[in-house]
């Protein structure tokens, strides 16, 4: 079983919209770009990956789906810079695993590969946040070397834990399928 991060494709629409609906029940937006026209969603993902025509408050970011044995199990959003909002609440990486695929190590592997992307891009320290009560994410972040800086309310409904991770230990050995972007193994 190998987890691979890759850009979303046209044929992923049904699966990704289904996971998005599941995650909304937990008050989590799985898809960061929404709309009726899937082609427009994919175009937005591409623009953000290139850092072109970004809306106010957005930074260059890769939105990648996590796939295991041909099944989408989660996603990550890798942000290569921090805005004031991201410094407080969002961090460099936002990841999620669909409910049916949790507790299998997928979150840890998604975060590890995301940290490798940041390392490759020259980000030496990554901020990763999670809800203060999210024990699964706390364990995932700490397994990846996260050091807790603090817990902040930051105007959110739930306090956020803010962790910093040195990306230097994450090496790039493979490439994302269908892309020239490097990705972590390890």
mmCIF file with all atom_site columns, N, CA, C and O in Angstrom, residues 110-149:
data_model
loop_
_atom_site.group_PDB
_atom_site.id
_atom_site.type_symbol
_atom_site.label_atom_id
_atom_site.label_alt_id
_atom_site.label_comp_id
_atom_site.label_asym_id
_atom_site.label_entity_id
_atom_site.label_seq_id
_atom_site.pdbx_PDB_ins_code
_atom_site.Cartn_x
_atom_site.Cartn_y
_atom_site.Cartn_z
_atom_site.occupancy
_atom_site.B_iso_or_equiv
_atom_site.pdbx_formal_charge
_atom_site.auth_seq_id
_atom_site.auth_comp_id
_atom_site.auth_asym_id
_atom_site.auth_atom_id
_atom_site.pdbx_PDB_model_num
ATOM 1   N N  . UNK A 1 110 ? 0.385  11.698 4.569  1.00 0.00 ? 110 UNK A N  1
ATOM 2   C CA . UNK A 1 110 ? 0.026  12.926 3.845  1.00 0.00 ? 110 UNK A CA 1
ATOM 3   C C  . UNK A 1 110 ? 0.838  14.095 4.383  1.00 0.00 ? 110 UNK A C  1
ATOM 4   O O  . UNK A 1 110 ? 1.400  14.889 3.615  1.00 0.00 ? 110 UNK A O  1
ATOM 5   N N  . UNK A 1 111 ? 0.914  14.213 5.706  1.00 0.00 ? 111 UNK A N  1
ATOM 6   C CA . UNK A 1 111 ? 1.670  15.321 6.289  1.00 0.00 ? 111 UNK A CA 1
ATOM 7   C C  . UNK A 1 111 ? 3.158  15.188 5.959  1.00 0.00 ? 111 UNK A C  1
ATOM 8   O O  . UNK A 1 111 ? 3.806  16.174 5.602  1.00 0.00 ? 111 UNK A O  1
ATOM 9   N N  . UNK A 1 112 ? 3.717  14.004 6.055  1.00 0.00 ? 112 UNK A N  1
ATOM 10  C CA . UNK A 1 112 ? 5.140  13.813 5.721  1.00 0.00 ? 112 UNK A CA 1
ATOM 11  C C  . UNK A 1 112 ? 5.437  14.251 4.288  1.00 0.00 ? 112 UNK A C  1
ATOM 12  O O  . UNK A 1 112 ? 6.411  14.963 4.027  1.00 0.00 ? 112 UNK A O  1
ATOM 13  N N  . UNK A 1 113 ? 4.618  13.817 3.363  1.00 0.00 ? 113 UNK A N  1
ATOM 14  C CA . UNK A 1 113 ? 4.840  14.192 1.964  1.00 0.00 ? 113 UNK A CA 1
ATOM 15  C C  . UNK A 1 113 ? 4.648  15.694 1.761  1.00 0.00 ? 113 UNK A C  1
ATOM 16  O O  . UNK A 1 113 ? 5.366  16.325 0.978  1.00 0.00 ? 113 UNK A O  1
ATOM 17  N N  . UNK A 1 114 ? 3.706  16.282 2.459  1.00 0.00 ? 114 UNK A N  1
ATOM 18  C CA . UNK A 1 114 ? 3.483  17.732 2.364  1.00 0.00 ? 114 UNK A CA 1
ATOM 19  C C  . UNK A 1 114 ? 4.698  18.502 2.871  1.00 0.00 ? 114 UNK A C  1
ATOM 20  O O  . UNK A 1 114 ? 5.111  19.500 2.274  1.00 0.00 ? 114 UNK A O  1
ATOM 21  N N  . UNK A 1 115 ? 5.277  18.034 3.967  1.00 0.00 ? 115 UNK A N  1
ATOM 22  C CA . UNK A 1 115 ? 6.472  18.673 4.517  1.00 0.00 ? 115 UNK A CA 1
ATOM 23  C C  . UNK A 1 115 ? 7.648  18.568 3.552  1.00 0.00 ? 115 UNK A C  1
ATOM 24  O O  . UNK A 1 115 ? 8.468  19.491 3.447  1.00 0.00 ? 115 UNK A O  1
ATOM 25  N N  . UNK A 1 116 ? 7.738  17.476 2.823  1.00 0.00 ? 116 UNK A N  1
ATOM 26  C CA . UNK A 1 116 ? 8.798  17.327 1.822  1.00 0.00 ? 116 UNK A CA 1
ATOM 27  C C  . UNK A 1 116 ? 8.638  18.356 0.709  1.00 0.00 ? 116 UNK A C  1
ATOM 28  O O  . UNK A 1 116 ? 9.627  18.911 0.218  1.00 0.00 ? 116 UNK A O  1
ATOM 29  N N  . UNK A 1 117 ? 7.397  18.611 0.303  1.00 0.00 ? 117 UNK A N  1
ATOM 30  C CA . UNK A 1 117 ? 7.158  19.658 -0.711 1.00 0.00 ? 117 UNK A CA 1
ATOM 31  C C  . UNK A 1 117 ? 7.666  20.998 -0.208 1.00 0.00 ? 117 UNK A C  1
ATOM 32  O O  . UNK A 1 117 ? 8.302  21.754 -0.953 1.00 0.00 ? 117 UNK A O  1
ATOM 33  N N  . UNK A 1 118 ? 7.350  21.306 1.043  1.00 0.00 ? 118 UNK A N  1
ATOM 34  C CA . UNK A 1 118 ? 7.793  22.580 1.607  1.00 0.00 ? 118 UNK A CA 1
ATOM 35  C C  . UNK A 1 118 ? 9.314  22.649 1.674  1.00 0.00 ? 118 UNK A C  1
ATOM 36  O O  . UNK A 1 118 ? 9.908  23.679 1.356  1.00 0.00 ? 118 UNK A O  1
ATOM 37  N N  . UNK A 1 119 ? 9.946  21.553 2.089  1.00 0.00 ? 119 UNK A N  1
ATOM 38  C CA . UNK A 1 119 ? 11.406 21.512 2.144  1.00 0.00 ? 119 UNK A CA 1
ATOM 39  C C  . UNK A 1 119 ? 11.998 21.764 0.766  1.00 0.00 ? 119 UNK A C  1
ATOM 40  O O  . UNK A 1 119 ? 12.945 22.544 0.613  1.00 0.00 ? 119 UNK A O  1
ATOM 41  N N  . UNK A 1 120 ? 11.445 21.103 -0.240 1.00 0.00 ? 120 UNK A N  1
ATOM 42  C CA . UNK A 1 120 ? 11.926 21.267 -1.616 1.00 0.00 ? 120 UNK A CA 1
ATOM 43  C C  . UNK A 1 120 ? 11.788 22.716 -2.080 1.00 0.00 ? 120 UNK A C  1
ATOM 44  O O  . UNK A 1 120 ? 12.616 23.206 -2.845 1.00 0.00 ? 120 UNK A O  1
ATOM 45  N N  . UNK A 1 121 ? 10.752 23.409 -1.598 1.00 0.00 ? 121 UNK A N  1
ATOM 46  C CA . UNK A 1 121 ? 10.510 24.800 -1.986 1.00 0.00 ? 121 UNK A CA 1
ATOM 47  C C  . UNK A 1 121 ? 11.314 25.790 -1.145 1.00 0.00 ? 121 UNK A C  1
ATOM 48  O O  . UNK A 1 121 ? 11.197 26.998 -1.338 1.00 0.00 ? 121 UNK A O  1
ATOM 49  N N  . UNK A 1 122 ? 12.100 25.288 -0.185 1.00 0.00 ? 122 UNK A N  1
ATOM 50  C CA . UNK A 1 122 ? 12.933 26.169 0.616  1.00 0.00 ? 122 UNK A CA 1
ATOM 51  C C  . UNK A 1 122 ? 12.310 26.647 1.918  1.00 0.00 ? 122 UNK A C  1
ATOM 52  O O  . UNK A 1 122 ? 12.874 27.491 2.605  1.00 0.00 ? 122 UNK A O  1
ATOM 53  N N  . UNK A 1 123 ? 11.155 26.112 2.271  1.00 0.00 ? 123 UNK A N  1
ATOM 54  C CA . UNK A 1 123 ? 10.535 26.461 3.551  1.00 0.00 ? 123 UNK A CA 1
ATOM 55  C C  . UNK A 1 123 ? 11.192 25.580 4.611  1.00 0.00 ? 123 UNK A C  1
ATOM 56  O O  . UNK A 1 123 ? 11.022 24.365 4.600  1.00 0.00 ? 123 UNK A O  1
ATOM 57  N N  . UNK A 1 124 ? 11.952 26.191 5.498  1.00 0.00 ? 124 UNK A N  1
ATOM 58  C CA . UNK A 1 124 ? 12.733 25.426 6.474  1.00 0.00 ? 124 UNK A CA 1
ATOM 59  C C  . UNK A 1 124 ? 11.932 25.018 7.704  1.00 0.00 ? 124 UNK A C  1
ATOM 60  O O  . UNK A 1 124 ? 12.235 23.997 8.321  1.00 0.00 ? 124 UNK A O  1
ATOM 61  N N  . UNK A 1 125 ? 10.968 25.829 8.069  1.00 0.00 ? 125 UNK A N  1
ATOM 62  C CA . UNK A 1 125 ? 10.103 25.519 9.215  1.00 0.00 ? 125 UNK A CA 1
ATOM 63  C C  . UNK A 1 125 ? 8.661  25.684 8.773  1.00 0.00 ? 125 UNK A C  1
ATOM 64  O O  . UNK A 1 125 ? 8.299  26.697 8.178  1.00 0.00 ? 125 UNK A O  1
ATOM 65  N N  . UNK A 1 126 ? 7.855  24.678 9.081  1.00 0.00 ? 126 UNK A N  1
ATOM 66  C CA . UNK A 1 126 ? 6.452  24.705 8.667  1.00 0.00 ? 126 UNK A CA 1
ATOM 67  C C  . UNK A 1 126 ? 5.552  24.833 9.888  1.00 0.00 ? 126 UNK A C  1
ATOM 68  O O  . UNK A 1 126 ? 5.753  24.155 10.897 1.00 0.00 ? 126 UNK A O  1
ATOM 69  N N  . UNK A 1 127 ? 4.555  25.676 9.758  1.00 0.00 ? 127 UNK A N  1
ATOM 70  C CA . UNK A 1 127 ? 3.529  25.811 10.776 1.00 0.00 ? 127 UNK A CA 1
ATOM 71  C C  . UNK A 1 127 ? 2.377  24.886 10.401 1.00 0.00 ? 127 UNK A C  1
ATOM 72  O O  . UNK A 1 127 ? 1.876  24.933 9.274  1.00 0.00 ? 127 UNK A O  1
ATOM 73  N N  . UNK A 1 128 ? 1.983  24.030 11.337 1.00 0.00 ? 128 UNK A N  1
ATOM 74  C CA . UNK A 1 128 ? 0.851  23.132 11.134 1.00 0.00 ? 128 UNK A CA 1
ATOM 75  C C  . UNK A 1 128 ? -0.065 23.307 12.342 1.00 0.00 ? 128 UNK A C  1
ATOM 76  O O  . UNK A 1 128 ? 0.393  23.249 13.487 1.00 0.00 ? 128 UNK A O  1
ATOM 77  N N  . UNK A 1 129 ? -1.341 23.527 12.081 1.00 0.00 ? 129 UNK A N  1
ATOM 78  C CA . UNK A 1 129 ? -2.297 23.773 13.162 1.00 0.00 ? 129 UNK A CA 1
ATOM 79  C C  . UNK A 1 129 ? -3.386 22.713 13.158 1.00 0.00 ? 129 UNK A C  1
ATOM 80  O O  . UNK A 1 129 ? -3.627 22.042 12.152 1.00 0.00 ? 129 UNK A O  1
ATOM 81  N N  . UNK A 1 130 ? -4.041 22.592 14.309 1.00 0.00 ? 130 UNK A N  1
ATOM 82  C CA . UNK A 1 130 ? -5.208 21.713 14.403 1.00 0.00 ? 130 UNK A CA 1
ATOM 83  C C  . UNK A 1 130 ? -6.074 22.173 15.567 1.00 0.00 ? 130 UNK A C  1
ATOM 84  O O  . UNK A 1 130 ? -5.622 22.923 16.434 1.00 0.00 ? 130 UNK A O  1
ATOM 85  N N  . UNK A 1 131 ? -7.314 21.723 15.574 1.00 0.00 ? 131 UNK A N  1
ATOM 86  C CA . UNK A 1 131 ? -8.200 22.021 16.693 1.00 0.00 ? 131 UNK A CA 1
ATOM 87  C C  . UNK A 1 131 ? -7.606 21.434 17.964 1.00 0.00 ? 131 UNK A C  1
ATOM 88  O O  . UNK A 1 131 ? -7.047 20.330 17.950 1.00 0.00 ? 131 UNK A O  1
ATOM 89  N N  . UNK A 1 132 ? -7.769 22.146 19.051 1.00 0.00 ? 132 UNK A N  1
ATOM 90  C CA . UNK A 1 132 ? -7.201 21.734 20.331 1.00 0.00 ? 132 UNK A CA 1
ATOM 91  C C  . UNK A 1 132 ? -7.735 20.380 20.793 1.00 0.00 ? 132 UNK A C  1
ATOM 92  O O  . UNK A 1 132 ? -7.053 19.656 21.508 1.00 0.00 ? 132 UNK A O  1
ATOM 93  N N  . UNK A 1 133 ? -8.933 20.013 20.355 1.00 0.00 ? 133 UNK A N  1
ATOM 94  C CA . UNK A 1 133 ? -9.541 18.748 20.788 1.00 0.00 ? 133 UNK A CA 1
ATOM 95  C C  . UNK A 1 133 ? -9.356 17.608 19.784 1.00 0.00 ? 133 UNK A C  1
ATOM 96  O O  . UNK A 1 133 ? -9.838 16.505 20.014 1.00 0.00 ? 133 UNK A O  1
ATOM 97  N N  . UNK A 1 134 ? -8.644 17.843 18.688 1.00 0.00 ? 134 UNK A N  1
ATOM 98  C CA . UNK A 1 134 ? -8.492 16.829 17.639 1.00 0.00 ? 134 UNK A CA 1
ATOM 99  C C  . UNK A 1 134 ? -7.291 15.932 17.958 1.00 0.00 ? 134 UNK A C  1
ATOM 100 O O  . UNK A 1 134 ? -6.173 16.152 17.483 1.00 0.00 ? 134 UNK A O  1
ATOM 101 N N  . UNK A 1 135 ? -7.533 14.902 18.745 1.00 0.00 ? 135 UNK A N  1
ATOM 102 C CA . UNK A 1 135 ? -6.451 14.032 19.201 1.00 0.00 ? 135 UNK A CA 1
ATOM 103 C C  . UNK A 1 135 ? -5.729 13.336 18.048 1.00 0.00 ? 135 UNK A C  1
ATOM 104 O O  . UNK A 1 135 ? -4.513 13.140 18.096 1.00 0.00 ? 135 UNK A O  1
ATOM 105 N N  . UNK A 1 136 ? -6.467 12.960 17.002 1.00 0.00 ? 136 UNK A N  1
ATOM 106 C CA . UNK A 1 136 ? -5.848 12.314 15.851 1.00 0.00 ? 136 UNK A CA 1
ATOM 107 C C  . UNK A 1 136 ? -4.832 13.220 15.181 1.00 0.00 ? 136 UNK A C  1
ATOM 108 O O  . UNK A 1 136 ? -3.712 12.800 14.872 1.00 0.00 ? 136 UNK A O  1
ATOM 109 N N  . UNK A 1 137 ? -5.201 14.491 14.960 1.00 0.00 ? 137 UNK A N  1
ATOM 110 C CA . UNK A 1 137 ? -4.267 15.424 14.327 1.00 0.00 ? 137 UNK A CA 1
ATOM 111 C C  . UNK A 1 137 ? -3.111 15.770 15.256 1.00 0.00 ? 137 UNK A C  1
ATOM 112 O O  . UNK A 1 137 ? -1.975 15.926 14.802 1.00 0.00 ? 137 UNK A O  1
ATOM 113 N N  . UNK A 1 138 ? -3.390 15.882 16.537 1.00 0.00 ? 138 UNK A N  1
ATOM 114 C CA . UNK A 1 138 ? -2.310 16.156 17.494 1.00 0.00 ? 138 UNK A CA 1
ATOM 115 C C  . UNK A 1 138 ? -1.252 15.062 17.391 1.00 0.00 ? 138 UNK A C  1
ATOM 116 O O  . UNK A 1 138 ? -0.057 15.336 17.270 1.00 0.00 ? 138 UNK A O  1
ATOM 117 N N  . UNK A 1 139 ? -1.692 13.807 17.409 1.00 0.00 ? 139 UNK A N  1
ATOM 118 C CA . UNK A 1 139 ? -0.751 12.682 17.316 1.00 0.00 ? 139 UNK A CA 1
ATOM 119 C C  . UNK A 1 139 ? -0.008 12.681 15.981 1.00 0.00 ? 139 UNK A C  1
ATOM 120 O O  . UNK A 1 139 ? 1.193  12.410 15.924 1.00 0.00 ? 139 UNK A O  1
ATOM 121 N N  . UNK A 1 140 ? -0.729 12.956 14.907 1.00 0.00 ? 140 UNK A N  1
ATOM 122 C CA . UNK A 1 140 ? -0.113 12.994 13.580 1.00 0.00 ? 140 UNK A CA 1
ATOM 123 C C  . UNK A 1 140 ? 0.984  14.047 13.513 1.00 0.00 ? 140 UNK A C  1
ATOM 124 O O  . UNK A 1 140 ? 2.103  13.775 13.066 1.00 0.00 ? 140 UNK A O  1
ATOM 125 N N  . UNK A 1 141 ? 0.667  15.245 13.947 1.00 0.00 ? 141 UNK A N  1
ATOM 126 C CA . UNK A 1 141 ? 1.633  16.348 13.890 1.00 0.00 ? 141 UNK A CA 1
ATOM 127 C C  . UNK A 1 141 ? 2.845  16.042 14.769 1.00 0.00 ? 141 UNK A C  1
ATOM 128 O O  . UNK A 1 141 ? 3.988  16.254 14.367 1.00 0.00 ? 141 UNK A O  1
ATOM 129 N N  . UNK A 1 142 ? 2.602  15.515 15.949 1.00 0.00 ? 142 UNK A N  1
ATOM 130 C CA . UNK A 1 142 ? 3.716  15.204 16.845 1.00 0.00 ? 142 UNK A CA 1
ATOM 131 C C  . UNK A 1 142 ? 4.568  14.051 16.305 1.00 0.00 ? 142 UNK A C  1
ATOM 132 O O  . UNK A 1 142 ? 5.789  14.061 16.450 1.00 0.00 ? 142 UNK A O  1
ATOM 133 N N  . UNK A 1 143 ? 3.947  13.070 15.634 1.00 0.00 ? 143 UNK A N  1
ATOM 134 C CA . UNK A 1 143 ? 4.715  11.985 15.000 1.00 0.00 ? 143 UNK A CA 1
ATOM 135 C C  . UNK A 1 143 ? 5.644  12.521 13.916 1.00 0.00 ? 143 UNK A C  1
ATOM 136 O O  . UNK A 1 143 ? 6.692  11.939 13.647 1.00 0.00 ? 143 UNK A O  1
ATOM 137 N N  . UNK A 1 144 ? 5.237  13.612 13.301 1.00 0.00 ? 144 UNK A N  1
ATOM 138 C CA . UNK A 1 144 ? 6.052  14.213 12.237 1.00 0.00 ? 144 UNK A CA 1
ATOM 139 C C  . UNK A 1 144 ? 7.039  15.251 12.777 1.00 0.00 ? 144 UNK A C  1
ATOM 140 O O  . UNK A 1 144 ? 7.635  15.996 11.997 1.00 0.00 ? 144 UNK A O  1
ATOM 141 N N  . UNK A 1 145 ? 7.204  15.305 14.085 1.00 0.00 ? 145 UNK A N  1
ATOM 142 C CA . UNK A 1 145 ? 8.190  16.202 14.675 1.00 0.00 ? 145 UNK A CA 1
ATOM 143 C C  . UNK A 1 145 ? 7.657  17.542 15.117 1.00 0.00 ? 145 UNK A C  1
ATOM 144 O O  . UNK A 1 145 ? 8.444  18.442 15.436 1.00 0.00 ? 145 UNK A O  1
ATOM 145 N N  . UNK A 1 146 ? 6.351  17.718 15.152 1.00 0.00 ? 146 UNK A N  1
ATOM 146 C CA . UNK A 1 146 ? 5.767  18.993 15.552 1.00 0.00 ? 146 UNK A CA 1
ATOM 147 C C  . UNK A 1 146 ? 6.085  19.357 16.991 1.00 0.00 ? 146 UNK A C  1
ATOM 148 O O  . UNK A 1 146 ? 5.974  18.524 17.882 1.00 0.00 ? 146 UNK A O  1
ATOM 149 N N  . UNK A 1 147 ? 6.492  20.597 17.176 1.00 0.00 ? 147 UNK A N  1
ATOM 150 C CA . UNK A 1 147 ? 6.770  21.142 18.503 1.00 0.00 ? 147 UNK A CA 1
ATOM 151 C C  . UNK A 1 147 ? 5.717  22.216 18.772 1.00 0.00 ? 147 UNK A C  1
ATOM 152 O O  . UNK A 1 147 ? 5.610  23.196 18.026 1.00 0.00 ? 147 UNK A O  1
ATOM 153 N N  . UNK A 1 148 ? 4.937  22.011 19.820 1.00 0.00 ? 148 UNK A N  1
ATOM 154 C CA . UNK A 1 148 ? 3.849  22.929 20.149 1.00 0.00 ? 148 UNK A CA 1
ATOM 155 C C  . UNK A 1 148 ? 4.405  24.291 20.556 1.00 0.00 ? 148 UNK A C  1
ATOM 156 O O  . UNK A 1 148 ? 5.238  24.384 21.459 1.00 0.00 ? 148 UNK A O  1
ATOM 157 N N  . UNK A 1 149 ? 3.954  25.330 19.847 1.00 0.00 ? 149 UNK A N  1
ATOM 158 C CA . UNK A 1 149 ? 4.315  26.696 20.234 1.00 0.00 ? 149 UNK A CA 1
ATOM 159 C C  . UNK A 1 149 ? 3.304  27.224 21.238 1.00 0.00 ? 149 UNK A C  1
ATOM 160 O O  . UNK A 1 149 ? 3.663  27.732 22.281 1.00 0.00 ? 149 UNK A O  1
#
